[in-house]
Amino acid sequence: MAPAYDFPAGDDSSSSGSLSHGDHKSAMVQHSGFNEMADLEETYQKTTYQDIDIQPDEAVDYFAAELDRYTTDLDVAPAEKRAQVLQLVDSYFNYTRNKADRLHDRQARQQSARQGSWQGGMDIDDDEGSVVGLDELRRAEEEAQTWDLLRRILPLRHRDLTSLQLHKNHNDAPAQSRKQWWDEFIISDSTAKERKIVLEWLQSSASYGPPIDELVSELQQNAERGDILAHGWLHTRSKIKLQKSVNGYQGVLDPAIPGLAESHLGSNTLITQLDPDSITRQARRLELQDEFFERAIWLGCFEMLRRGYPMSEIRDWCSARTELWRAAAFAPLPLSNPEDEDQAEFDPASLILWNRVCYKTSRDGGTSDYDKAVYGLLAGDVESVERVSKSWDDFLFAHYNALLRMQFDSFLLKHVGEDVRKVANKFAASNALVKSKNLRSAGKDLVERLEADPRTKDEAARTLKLLQGAIIANELDQHLHHQGLVLSEHANQVQQSKLIPKSRALPSHIDPRKYIDLSDHDSMRILAHVLIIDSTLDRLNGFSTEGSFDSIHREKEHLIAGYISYLRLANLEEMIPLYCSKLHGARVHETLSRNIIHIVNNDARVNQLTIMRKLRIDIAEFAKAQPAIYLGDVNASDAPCEATQNFKILEDGPATLKYGRIVKPDFFGQDGEYVDPEDDLIIRSLEWLMLVPGLLKETCEYVIQAYKYFLKRTHLRAARALSDRVSGREILRSKTTAPIRGSDEDSGPGWFEEFANNFSPDIVEDATIDWDELNLTIKNLWELECLVNALDAIETLSSLAVLTRDETANSREVWAHAGQQIRLAKECMKPVLRNWLLKPYTANPGTEDKDYTALRQAYIPETVMAFVSSLHFIGTSLTRDNLLECMDLAALIAEKGSDVAKEFISCGRMKELLEAFAACSKALAIWTSDKKSSQPGSKKMREMGWSRELWSVKP
């Protein structure tokens, strides 16, 4: 399957100034100034975010492109899908590793430049001017380490169960080489296999530290031997040679020789022999310079073991210093690196006893902390290694090394004879296994211990270290769940969040200081992608999120929802459908809608729908879900009919001779174009629905619901905007093949008649539709739209009435516009005056629609009265034909069974109506100034049988 969209995969050699490289210690602290959550909640109603300065890092583009590349092909087998997800993790690791390496290189070049070591200027990139900070470098390194850990450990925890049989070792021959013993041990113990992976990860992470020669350079300098690495303890050797020469000694100096202590060049503490054990055996020391040299070598040896160097490299390093015996001492250790040298004829007893010798040396031997740490590492001792540990990684390495070595030691003890075990029991060994109460929970216990240890607690509290700890402790799901709960708590701190809803109070055992808030965009990116990968692998392994796990999964998905909202704020709308496709259930459509509802350009909307199709998001379901979401936000179905009390558009007082009852000008509102944000969201959702083919009945039903809500709440501006932006005419033109004229040909309400005259099953795609139901639904929509357009025309006429009181405003254009508006009002009032909303479609035919009943009671009397006043004004100002039409209107209402008359009687306003008609008849009788009147023999007058002379009364 082709990617839904393409993103540049260029290098990210610069850091983003907008990203937070620090770790947020409190998710519950309200930020001063820029309130991230307030913007998330408010800006999804807006079309632009000019006040929000968020510049995304290029990693955002890369991660989205790779996620699209590896996880959108749904037509592959589970095993192949699993391989794709693991490739995605590899891709993220490679990207972040390269980024961290580039930052290391930039920092080194910048440091060299600051020290003035570069000649002839600096040949650096254009962005080299941005100084690489320690926090930025540390953050990049920790992210690369995190993806490295995941790429190593996920294949083990999410194994392809169908292929496990292929990896079983069917070789029944007894193990002989060291590698065979080691492999058999790893296969037999699943915890050992995972510890081996973690140990390899810690070694690999350490390998990206400063070069070993750089680490030992200061000690090497203090050794005062220049560039000489070989020949051991040079200064001590010179002293011994000088002693022999001065005193004429032959052979090896014996410290027990009488007078040697006094004659040894003034020192009674210097060794007299140069073998490796002489320092501990004689309890003497080296020359100060050689002590520095000795510490440098032990530091180098420890770092090589800490970094997982293969024995060949360790041997070469020691050989260059003529200290090959040290490499020989490490040889019995089966390193975690699988590429290490093997030992063909391996005797388990030799390693068992060697471990104990090394343990003894780590505790009682050695001349410095580092040589003890080296032997402690070989023996699986924790205390001696911790003594030189500096970081969270180092302490974790000390414990994992000890656990794995002693597990192997225990495994070997089971395969040796009783004599070997008896001998082994006579020597002390590491008690790392004894201290671990439960081997399977040792990782969790260790991570918790490091979080509380004063030496590591600050580092352990950093966001990515907490994530790494959760992965190691096999509590990733719990960590992501707690993070989701904290985000929800933060999002709902000031106001109820629709983007990240709160399902329950934050449990007391969760410390929000351990988790990020919504402003840490970089961590949101990492955590969201970790969740997507982990959830995908869970589903491939058959783990279901339904049932009791459904609420937990929804709460974890707050991470993805929060990241999606960040993408919106960063104006990266094209990425939003991709991440929404990783959500589940109704949240896919809701999160998608709330984060793209601000898009008002139809071309951009169509582009979004195209992306959704490629991602296999059901655009029909999405389009139907949108209006339901925003109508649900305002509780539209249960909203009371406030218009019964609030819809008053007539001024108090009697009718005037020229204007009749005065209609309030601008009764839609002073700012005629303004629409409340909540109402605008409803209209936008219907505009999206218009772009999806089909769904004619659903579109009409949602538009009707919107009209009902707007009219019940007297939101007339919203109702007018709806009639303009989602008109019934355009609904039928876009979703049927009926020959409906465009608004440029006919702007009135005649579209329904055109539809009714061409109504047939062939005009819509859905052959299962109920035609009677559809016809009634469209008719109801038409009736509601006609009321709104009639009120719009009446409002315009009321404003023109105010305008014409100024003699200078009585232009030809004003009266031409007035004539257009009264014609529109007459056309739109026709359905209102005859059975308006009396034939609704309901789920139970014959039942009453309570909303329609309430709207009739609220709108018919006041609208008819305002219409009469409009006819009165135009009749006295433009042509008396409109006054004659008032008389016809009176006759229509007076007909037997008139539904309009019943509404007037029901609300007790029949007297007002009669007075309005009386005022019209009076104006018709005495008005002599007939402006621009039509000729007495006009066609309309002949058709209607009118005679104005009958009403003409001369004063």
Coordinates of C-alpha atoms in Angstrom, one line a residue, residues 9-21 55-63 90-109 125 127-128 130 132-133 135-145 147 208 464 521-523 525-526 566:
A9 CA 13.6 12.5 5.4
G10 CA 16.4 15.0 5.6
D11 CA 19.0 15.2 8.3
D12 CA 18.1 17.1 11.5
S13 CA 21.3 18.8 12.2
S14 CA 19.8 21.6 14.3
S15 CA 17.8 21.6 17.4
S16 CA 14.4 23.2 17.7
G17 CA 14.3 26.2 19.9
S18 CA 10.7 25.5 20.7
L19 CA 11.2 22.0 22.1
S20 CA 11.6 21.5 25.7
H21 CA 14.9 19.8 26.4
Q55 CA 8.1 25.3 15.3
P56 CA 8.3 21.5 15.1
D57 CA 11.6 19.7 15.0
E58 CA 12.3 17.8 11.8
A59 CA 12.1 14.6 13.9
V60 CA 8.3 15.1 13.8
D61 CA 8.3 14.8 10.0
Y62 CA 10.6 11.9 10.0
F63 CA 8.7 9.9 12.6
D90 CA 15.1 0.2 13.9
S91 CA 14.4 3.2 11.7
Y92 CA 13.8 5.4 14.7
F93 CA 16.9 4.2 16.4
N94 CA 19.1 4.8 13.3
Y95 CA 17.7 8.3 13.0
T96 CA 18.1 9.3 16.6
R97 CA 21.5 7.7 16.8
N98 CA 22.7 9.7 13.8
K99 CA 21.2 12.8 15.3
A100 CA 23.1 12.3 18.6
D101 CA 26.3 11.5 16.7
R102 CA 26.0 14.7 14.7
L103 CA 25.5 16.7 17.9
H104 CA 28.6 15.1 19.4
D105 CA 30.6 16.0 16.3
R106 CA 29.2 19.6 16.4
Q107 CA 30.0 20.0 20.0
A108 CA 33.5 18.7 19.5
R109 CA 34.1 21.1 16.6
D125 CA 27.6 23.9 8.4
D127 CA 23.6 26.1 11.4
E128 CA 26.9 25.5 13.3
S130 CA 23.8 27.3 17.3
V132 CA 25.1 22.5 21.3
G133 CA 24.1 22.6 25.0
D135 CA 21.0 19.3 28.0
E136 CA 20.3 19.0 24.3
L137 CA 23.2 16.5 23.8
R138 CA 22.1 14.5 26.8
R139 CA 18.5 14.5 25.6
A140 CA 19.4 13.3 22.1
E141 CA 21.7 10.6 23.6
E142 CA 19.0 9.3 25.9
E143 CA 16.4 9.1 23.1
A144 CA 18.8 7.1 21.0
Q145 CA 19.4 4.8 23.9
W147 CA 15.0 3.3 20.9
Y208 CA 29.2 6.2 22.7
L464 CA 13.5 9.1 29.3
H521 CA 6.3 18.2 22.9
D522 CA 9.5 16.2 22.3
S523 CA 8.6 13.6 25.0
R525 CA 6.4 12.5 20.4
I526 CA 8.5 9.7 21.8
Y566 CA 0.3 19.4 19.2

